[in-house]
């Protein structure tokens, strides 16, 4: 597609429920990244995919968080048993330049998750 | 560890005013430096970058110069417009060859007519 597409744009869920967030990167972009943008916390790195593999999951905050990528394209970030502290904007980015961000990422508009 | 410090906002300016948003970084070596911009309701966009010391990145009237001596990358624009209202983020790769970007907390700019 023309840009990085994320869905849903907004999600309100009850504490304890599971949620899935979807990212459609730019076609042909091999590298995909998830970041979280929390109030007062700035942007935090969550996970990096190169193709379907995730060489670095070090930013995932707990084992309630997982992500996968299929076909070297769409990625899904899953949060199980959501907690209020999971409320944030989840941003996806992709890059065609391999793992190095020197050329900059292209970000999606994000999914705003609110846990009530 | 690696970190980015941006001036705290929000910053409110009148149209045609001069803008400076300060950014300093702590990093190993001399990484590439970036400014990203997030317009209301949109994702982050790369605004400009500089890959080595003394480089000047520029785009849409914005400029930033990579200052190795002061480990700074301040964003400037000579005459802001209402359409520049957004949140601005300074960032750099977390380590040599790293794919992770370390971001500042963002500076919200509001430009009033």
PDB file of C-alpha atoms in Angstrom:
ATOM      1  CA  UNK A   1       0.000   0.000   0.000  1.00  0.00           C
ATOM      2  CA  UNK A   2       0.912   3.653  -0.135  1.00  0.00           C
ATOM      3  CA  UNK A   3       1.629   3.899   3.567  1.00  0.00           C
ATOM      4  CA  UNK A   4       1.715   1.896   6.767  1.00  0.00           C
ATOM      5  CA  UNK A   5      -1.818   1.010   7.748  1.00  0.00           C
ATOM      6  CA  UNK A   6      -2.858   0.168  11.286  1.00  0.00           C
ATOM      7  CA  UNK A   7      -6.173  -1.109  12.579  1.00  0.00           C
ATOM      8  CA  UNK A   8      -8.204  -0.447  14.521  1.00  0.00           C
ATOM      9  CA  UNK A   9      -7.430   3.232  14.940  1.00  0.00           C
ATOM     10  CA  UNK A  10      -9.073   3.206  18.353  1.00  0.00           C
ATOM     11  CA  UNK A  11      -9.798   0.345  20.727  1.00  0.00           C
ATOM     12  CA  UNK A  12     -11.490   0.450  24.095  1.00  0.00           C
ATOM     13  CA  UNK A  13     -11.369  -2.785  26.017  1.00  0.00           C
ATOM     14  CA  UNK A  14     -12.167  -4.009  29.471  1.00  0.00           C
ATOM     15  CA  UNK A  15      -9.395  -4.918  31.850  1.00  0.00           C
ATOM     16  CA  UNK A  16      -8.549  -8.593  31.526  1.00  0.00           C
ATOM     17  CA  UNK A  17      -9.618  -8.963  27.890  1.00  0.00           C
ATOM     18  CA  UNK A  18      -7.248  -9.829  25.054  1.00  0.00           C
ATOM     19  CA  UNK A  19      -6.693  -7.455  22.137  1.00  0.00           C
ATOM     20  CA  UNK A  20      -5.100  -7.776  18.716  1.00  0.00           C
ATOM     21  CA  UNK A  21      -3.589  -4.848  16.876  1.00  0.00           C
ATOM     22  CA  UNK A  22      -2.815  -5.094  13.202  1.00  0.00           C
ATOM     23  CA  UNK A  23      -0.143  -3.494  11.046  1.00  0.00           C
ATOM     24  CA  UNK A  24       0.065  -3.534   7.262  1.00  0.00           C
ATOM     25  CA  UNK A  25       3.514  -2.256   6.258  1.00  0.00           C
ATOM     26  CA  UNK A  26       4.448  -0.678   2.984  1.00  0.00           C
ATOM     27  CA  UNK A  27       4.625  -3.339   0.309  1.00  0.00           C
ATOM     28  CA  UNK A  28       8.152  -4.697  -0.036  1.00  0.00           C
ATOM     29  CA  UNK A  29       9.396  -3.331   3.283  1.00  0.00           C
ATOM     30  CA  UNK A  30      11.291  -6.136   4.952  1.00  0.00           C
ATOM     31  CA  UNK A  31      11.796  -4.514   8.354  1.00  0.00           C
ATOM     32  CA  UNK A  32       8.873  -3.861  10.666  1.00  0.00           C
ATOM     33  CA  UNK A  33       8.861  -2.295  14.128  1.00  0.00           C
ATOM     34  CA  UNK A  34       6.379  -1.823  16.939  1.00  0.00           C
ATOM     35  CA  UNK A  35       6.668   1.100  19.337  1.00  0.00           C
ATOM     36  CA  UNK A  36       4.463   2.247  22.191  1.00  0.00           C
ATOM     37  CA  UNK A  37       3.716   5.890  22.884  1.00  0.00           C
ATOM     38  CA  UNK A  38       2.541   6.517  26.425  1.00  0.00           C
ATOM     39  CA  UNK A  39       1.717   9.817  28.065  1.00  0.00           C
ATOM     40  CA  UNK A  40       4.822  11.134  29.734  1.00  0.00           C
ATOM     41  CA  UNK A  41       6.931   8.186  28.570  1.00  0.00           C
ATOM     42  CA  UNK A  42       7.763   9.098  25.007  1.00  0.00           C
ATOM     43  CA  UNK A  43       8.163   6.303  22.496  1.00  0.00           C
ATOM     44  CA  UNK A  44       9.324   2.886  23.642  1.00  0.00           C
ATOM     45  CA  UNK A  45      10.637   0.212  21.309  1.00  0.00           C
ATOM     46  CA  UNK A  46       8.744  -3.059  21.579  1.00  0.00           C
ATOM     47  CA  UNK A  47       9.861  -5.463  18.859  1.00  0.00           C
ATOM     48  CA  UNK A  48      11.619  -5.641  15.501  1.00  0.00           C
ATOM     49  CA  UNK A  49      10.901  -8.006  12.613  1.00  0.00           C
ATOM     50  CA  UNK A  50      13.162  -8.758   9.700  1.00  0.00           C
ATOM     51  CA  UNK A  51      10.977 -10.740   7.348  1.00  0.00           C
ATOM     52  CA  UNK A  52       8.956 -13.110   9.514  1.00  0.00           C
ATOM     53  CA  UNK A  53      11.610 -13.405  12.193  1.00  0.00           C
ATOM     54  CA  UNK A  54      11.840 -11.278  15.308  1.00  0.00           C
ATOM     55  CA  UNK A  55      15.539 -10.974  16.175  1.00  0.00           C
ATOM     56  CA  UNK A  56      14.784  -8.536  18.974  1.00  0.00           C
ATOM     57  CA  UNK A  57      11.814  -8.807  21.291  1.00  0.00           C
ATOM     58  CA  UNK A  58      13.599  -7.114  24.142  1.00  0.00           C
ATOM     59  CA  UNK A  59      11.158  -4.230  24.390  1.00  0.00           C
ATOM     60  CA  UNK A  60       8.059  -6.312  25.051  1.00  0.00           C
ATOM     61  CA  UNK A  61       7.066  -5.299  28.591  1.00  0.00           C
ATOM     62  CA  UNK A  62       5.819  -8.677  29.787  1.00  0.00           C
ATOM     63  CA  UNK A  63       4.864 -12.157  28.630  1.00  0.00           C
ATOM     64  CA  UNK A  64       1.332 -10.859  28.095  1.00  0.00           C
ATOM     65  CA  UNK A  65       2.646  -9.204  24.952  1.00  0.00           C
ATOM     66  CA  UNK A  66       3.410 -11.155  21.794  1.00  0.00           C
ATOM     67  CA  UNK A  67       3.702 -10.387  18.110  1.00  0.00           C
ATOM     68  CA  UNK A  68       3.933 -12.264  14.881  1.00  0.00           C
ATOM     69  CA  UNK A  69       4.438 -11.482  11.262  1.00  0.00           C
ATOM     70  CA  UNK A  70       3.307 -13.632   8.380  1.00  0.00           C
ATOM     71  CA  UNK A  71       4.292 -13.673   4.726  1.00  0.00           C
ATOM     72  CA  UNK A  72       6.848 -10.991   5.396  1.00  0.00           C
ATOM     73  CA  UNK A  73       3.979  -8.545   5.479  1.00  0.00           C
ATOM     74  CA  UNK A  74       1.155  -8.135   8.001  1.00  0.00           C
ATOM     75  CA  UNK A  75       2.030  -8.108  11.677  1.00  0.00           C
ATOM     76  CA  UNK A  76      -0.223  -8.599  14.682  1.00  0.00           C
ATOM     77  CA  UNK A  77       0.575  -7.417  18.194  1.00  0.00           C
ATOM     78  CA  UNK A  78      -1.428  -9.302  20.822  1.00  0.00           C
ATOM     79  CA  UNK A  79      -1.893  -8.204  24.397  1.00  0.00           C
ATOM     80  CA  UNK A  80      -3.404 -10.782  26.718  1.00  0.00           C
ATOM     81  CA  UNK A  81      -5.247 -10.012  29.933  1.00  0.00           C
ATOM     82  CA  UNK A  82      -4.979  -6.280  29.351  1.00  0.00           C
ATOM     83  CA  UNK A  83      -4.185  -3.971  32.253  1.00  0.00           C
ATOM     84  CA  UNK A  84      -4.824  -0.262  32.617  1.00  0.00           C
ATOM     85  CA  UNK A  85      -1.117   0.479  32.276  1.00  0.00           C
ATOM     86  CA  UNK A  86      -1.306  -0.979  28.757  1.00  0.00           C
ATOM     87  CA  UNK A  87      -3.304   2.076  27.667  1.00  0.00           C
ATOM     88  CA  UNK A  88      -1.194   3.854  25.054  1.00  0.00           C
ATOM     89  CA  UNK A  89      -0.854   4.495  21.357  1.00  0.00           C
ATOM     90  CA  UNK A  90       0.769   1.536  19.614  1.00  0.00           C
ATOM     91  CA  UNK A  91       2.742   2.569  16.566  1.00  0.00           C
ATOM     92  CA  UNK A  92       3.972   0.386  13.755  1.00  0.00           C
ATOM     93  CA  UNK A  93       6.739   1.396  11.363  1.00  0.00           C
ATOM     94  CA  UNK A  94       8.393  -0.214   8.396  1.00  0.00           C
ATOM     95  CA  UNK A  95      11.578   0.300   6.467  1.00  0.00           C
ATOM     96  CA  UNK A  96      12.988  -0.923   3.181  1.00  0.00           C
ATOM     97  CA  UNK A  97      16.591  -0.386   4.162  1.00  0.00           C
ATOM     98  CA  UNK A  98      17.099  -3.508   6.194  1.00  0.00           C
ATOM     99  CA  UNK A  99      17.615  -3.166   9.922  1.00  0.00           C
ATOM    100  CA  UNK A 100      19.428   0.163   9.932  1.00  0.00           C
ATOM    101  CA  UNK A 101      17.192   3.126  10.644  1.00  0.00           C
ATOM    102  CA  UNK A 102      19.548   5.617   8.989  1.00  0.00           C
ATOM    103  CA  UNK A 103      17.016   6.216   6.271  1.00  0.00           C
ATOM    104  CA  UNK A 104      14.194   6.705   8.688  1.00  0.00           C
ATOM    105  CA  UNK A 105      11.110   4.661   9.269  1.00  0.00           C
ATOM    106  CA  UNK A 106       7.643   5.195   7.834  1.00  0.00           C
ATOM    107  CA  UNK A 107       5.166   5.118  10.692  1.00  0.00           C
ATOM    108  CA  UNK A 108       1.492   4.286  10.698  1.00  0.00           C
ATOM    109  CA  UNK A 109      -1.071   6.481  12.444  1.00  0.00           C
ATOM    110  CA  UNK A 110      -1.206   4.135  15.393  1.00  0.00           C
ATOM    111  CA  UNK A 111      -3.845   2.333  17.418  1.00  0.00           C
ATOM    112  CA  UNK A 112      -5.020   4.155  20.513  1.00  0.00           C
ATOM    113  CA  UNK A 113      -5.728   1.499  23.128  1.00  0.00           C
ATOM    114  CA  UNK A 114      -7.732   2.379  26.200  1.00  0.00           C
ATOM    115  CA  UNK A 115      -8.184  -0.216  28.928  1.00  0.00           C
ATOM    116  CA  UNK A 116     -11.089   0.525  31.265  1.00  0.00           C
TER     117      UNK A 116
ATOM    118  CA  UNK B   1      22.959   4.804  28.651  1.00  0.00           C
ATOM    119  CA  UNK B   2      21.775   6.330  25.417  1.00  0.00           C
ATOM    120  CA  UNK B   3      19.241   9.086  25.859  1.00  0.00           C
ATOM    121  CA  UNK B   4      17.726  12.151  24.240  1.00  0.00           C
ATOM    122  CA  UNK B   5      16.740  15.290  26.078  1.00  0.00           C
ATOM    123  CA  UNK B   6      14.333  17.686  24.410  1.00  0.00           C
ATOM    124  CA  UNK B   7      13.087  20.983  25.684  1.00  0.00           C
ATOM    125  CA  UNK B   8       9.776  20.555  27.394  1.00  0.00           C
ATOM    126  CA  UNK B   9       6.704  21.987  25.839  1.00  0.00           C
ATOM    127  CA  UNK B  10       4.219  23.000  25.050  1.00  0.00           C
ATOM    128  CA  UNK B  11       5.572  25.820  22.957  1.00  0.00           C
ATOM    129  CA  UNK B  12       3.140  28.443  21.683  1.00  0.00           C
ATOM    130  CA  UNK B  13       4.254  30.903  19.027  1.00  0.00           C
ATOM    131  CA  UNK B  14       2.624  33.479  16.831  1.00  0.00           C
ATOM    132  CA  UNK B  15       2.698  32.965  13.100  1.00  0.00           C
ATOM    133  CA  UNK B  16       5.991  34.090  11.495  1.00  0.00           C
ATOM    134  CA  UNK B  17       7.887  33.806  14.777  1.00  0.00           C
ATOM    135  CA  UNK B  18      11.288  32.121  14.990  1.00  0.00           C
ATOM    136  CA  UNK B  19      11.328  28.581  16.355  1.00  0.00           C
ATOM    137  CA  UNK B  20      14.027  26.715  18.224  1.00  0.00           C
ATOM    138  CA  UNK B  21      13.458  23.327  19.819  1.00  0.00           C
ATOM    139  CA  UNK B  22      16.509  22.146  21.714  1.00  0.00           C
ATOM    140  CA  UNK B  23      17.733  18.563  21.567  1.00  0.00           C
ATOM    141  CA  UNK B  24      20.804  17.084  23.192  1.00  0.00           C
ATOM    142  CA  UNK B  25      21.812  13.468  23.211  1.00  0.00           C
ATOM    143  CA  UNK B  26      23.994  11.028  25.072  1.00  0.00           C
ATOM    144  CA  UNK B  27      25.295   8.237  22.889  1.00  0.00           C
ATOM    145  CA  UNK B  28      28.250   6.030  22.160  1.00  0.00           C
ATOM    146  CA  UNK B  29      30.016   7.288  19.072  1.00  0.00           C
ATOM    147  CA  UNK B  30      28.446   9.605  16.555  1.00  0.00           C
ATOM    148  CA  UNK B  31      25.102   8.244  15.443  1.00  0.00           C
ATOM    149  CA  UNK B  32      22.844   9.634  12.763  1.00  0.00           C
ATOM    150  CA  UNK B  33      20.354  12.105  14.182  1.00  0.00           C
ATOM    151  CA  UNK B  34      16.721  12.604  13.233  1.00  0.00           C
ATOM    152  CA  UNK B  35      13.788  14.889  13.771  1.00  0.00           C
ATOM    153  CA  UNK B  36      10.356  13.367  13.405  1.00  0.00           C
ATOM    154  CA  UNK B  37       7.073  15.282  13.325  1.00  0.00           C
ATOM    155  CA  UNK B  38       3.624  14.076  14.315  1.00  0.00           C
ATOM    156  CA  UNK B  39       0.741  16.157  12.995  1.00  0.00           C
ATOM    157  CA  UNK B  40      -2.608  15.862  14.800  1.00  0.00           C
ATOM    158  CA  UNK B  41      -4.216  12.504  14.110  1.00  0.00           C
ATOM    159  CA  UNK B  42      -1.324  11.236  12.018  1.00  0.00           C
ATOM    160  CA  UNK B  43       1.684   8.980  12.434  1.00  0.00           C
ATOM    161  CA  UNK B  44       5.247  10.160  12.870  1.00  0.00           C
ATOM    162  CA  UNK B  45       6.972  11.387   9.753  1.00  0.00           C
ATOM    163  CA  UNK B  46      10.661  11.843   9.206  1.00  0.00           C
ATOM    164  CA  UNK B  47      11.239  15.595   8.996  1.00  0.00           C
ATOM    165  CA  UNK B  48      14.994  15.727   8.527  1.00  0.00           C
ATOM    166  CA  UNK B  49      18.196  13.953   9.387  1.00  0.00           C
ATOM    167  CA  UNK B  50      21.960  14.367   9.587  1.00  0.00           C
ATOM    168  CA  UNK B  51      24.364  11.458   9.351  1.00  0.00           C
ATOM    169  CA  UNK B  52      27.652  12.978  10.520  1.00  0.00           C
ATOM    170  CA  UNK B  53      29.123  15.859  12.465  1.00  0.00           C
ATOM    171  CA  UNK B  54      28.559  19.332  11.004  1.00  0.00           C
ATOM    172  CA  UNK B  55      25.925  18.035   8.602  1.00  0.00           C
ATOM    173  CA  UNK B  56      22.842  20.187   8.289  1.00  0.00           C
ATOM    174  CA  UNK B  57      19.516  18.508   7.692  1.00  0.00           C
ATOM    175  CA  UNK B  58      16.756  20.591   6.175  1.00  0.00           C
ATOM    176  CA  UNK B  59      13.185  20.164   5.001  1.00  0.00           C
ATOM    177  CA  UNK B  60      10.051  22.332   4.750  1.00  0.00           C
ATOM    178  CA  UNK B  61      11.971  25.361   6.020  1.00  0.00           C
ATOM    179  CA  UNK B  62      13.215  23.516   9.108  1.00  0.00           C
ATOM    180  CA  UNK B  63      16.931  23.058   9.754  1.00  0.00           C
ATOM    181  CA  UNK B  64      19.077  21.254  12.294  1.00  0.00           C
ATOM    182  CA  UNK B  65      22.865  21.032  12.482  1.00  0.00           C
ATOM    183  CA  UNK B  66      24.720  18.069  13.976  1.00  0.00           C
ATOM    184  CA  UNK B  67      26.981  19.586  16.647  1.00  0.00           C
ATOM    185  CA  UNK B  68      29.440  16.991  17.887  1.00  0.00           C
ATOM    186  CA  UNK B  69      31.092  19.324  20.383  1.00  0.00           C
ATOM    187  CA  UNK B  70      27.876  20.091  22.200  1.00  0.00           C
ATOM    188  CA  UNK B  71      26.119  16.781  21.352  1.00  0.00           C
ATOM    189  CA  UNK B  72      23.170  18.775  20.108  1.00  0.00           C
ATOM    190  CA  UNK B  73      20.777  18.786  17.176  1.00  0.00           C
ATOM    191  CA  UNK B  74      18.533  21.779  17.717  1.00  0.00           C
ATOM    192  CA  UNK B  75      15.598  22.260  15.361  1.00  0.00           C
ATOM    193  CA  UNK B  76      15.043  25.745  13.930  1.00  0.00           C
ATOM    194  CA  UNK B  77      12.675  27.497  11.580  1.00  0.00           C
ATOM    195  CA  UNK B  78      12.825  31.136  10.715  1.00  0.00           C
ATOM    196  CA  UNK B  79       9.103  31.769  10.274  1.00  0.00           C
ATOM    197  CA  UNK B  80       6.552  29.291  11.555  1.00  0.00           C
ATOM    198  CA  UNK B  81       3.093  28.792  10.111  1.00  0.00           C
ATOM    199  CA  UNK B  82      -0.127  27.552  11.672  1.00  0.00           C
ATOM    200  CA  UNK B  83       0.336  24.336   9.675  1.00  0.00           C
ATOM    201  CA  UNK B  84       3.548  23.638  11.616  1.00  0.00           C
ATOM    202  CA  UNK B  85       1.512  22.933  14.740  1.00  0.00           C
ATOM    203  CA  UNK B  86       2.513  19.397  15.697  1.00  0.00           C
ATOM    204  CA  UNK B  87       4.621  17.367  18.094  1.00  0.00           C
ATOM    205  CA  UNK B  88       8.326  17.196  17.260  1.00  0.00           C
ATOM    206  CA  UNK B  89      10.583  14.317  18.303  1.00  0.00           C
ATOM    207  CA  UNK B  90      14.356  14.148  18.285  1.00  0.00           C
ATOM    208  CA  UNK B  91      15.780  10.625  17.815  1.00  0.00           C
ATOM    209  CA  UNK B  92      18.872   8.561  17.065  1.00  0.00           C
ATOM    210  CA  UNK B  93      19.742   4.863  16.685  1.00  0.00           C
ATOM    211  CA  UNK B  94      20.358   3.217  20.020  1.00  0.00           C
ATOM    212  CA  UNK B  95      23.768   1.859  19.061  1.00  0.00           C
ATOM    213  CA  UNK B  96      26.075   1.485  16.108  1.00  0.00           C
ATOM    214  CA  UNK B  97      24.140  -0.342  13.421  1.00  0.00           C
ATOM    215  CA  UNK B  98      21.106  -0.568  15.669  1.00  0.00           C
ATOM    216  CA  UNK B  99      17.578  -0.701  14.324  1.00  0.00           C
ATOM    217  CA  UNK B 100      16.119   0.758  17.496  1.00  0.00           C
ATOM    218  CA  UNK B 101      15.520   4.473  17.638  1.00  0.00           C
ATOM    219  CA  UNK B 102      15.803   6.265  20.963  1.00  0.00           C
ATOM    220  CA  UNK B 103      13.285   9.107  21.001  1.00  0.00           C
ATOM    221  CA  UNK B 104      12.975  12.217  23.063  1.00  0.00           C
ATOM    222  CA  UNK B 105       9.650  12.769  24.813  1.00  0.00           C
ATOM    223  CA  UNK B 106       8.440  15.167  22.168  1.00  0.00           C
ATOM    224  CA  UNK B 107       7.776  18.891  22.113  1.00  0.00           C
ATOM    225  CA  UNK B 108       4.308  20.098  21.257  1.00  0.00           C
ATOM    226  CA  UNK B 109       4.249  23.239  19.135  1.00  0.00           C
ATOM    227  CA  UNK B 110       1.149  25.351  18.696  1.00  0.00           C
ATOM    228  CA  UNK B 111       1.253  28.235  16.233  1.00  0.00           C
ATOM    229  CA  UNK B 112      -1.483  30.829  16.529  1.00  0.00           C
ATOM    230  CA  UNK B 113      -2.516  33.230  13.762  1.00  0.00           C
TER     231      UNK B 113
END
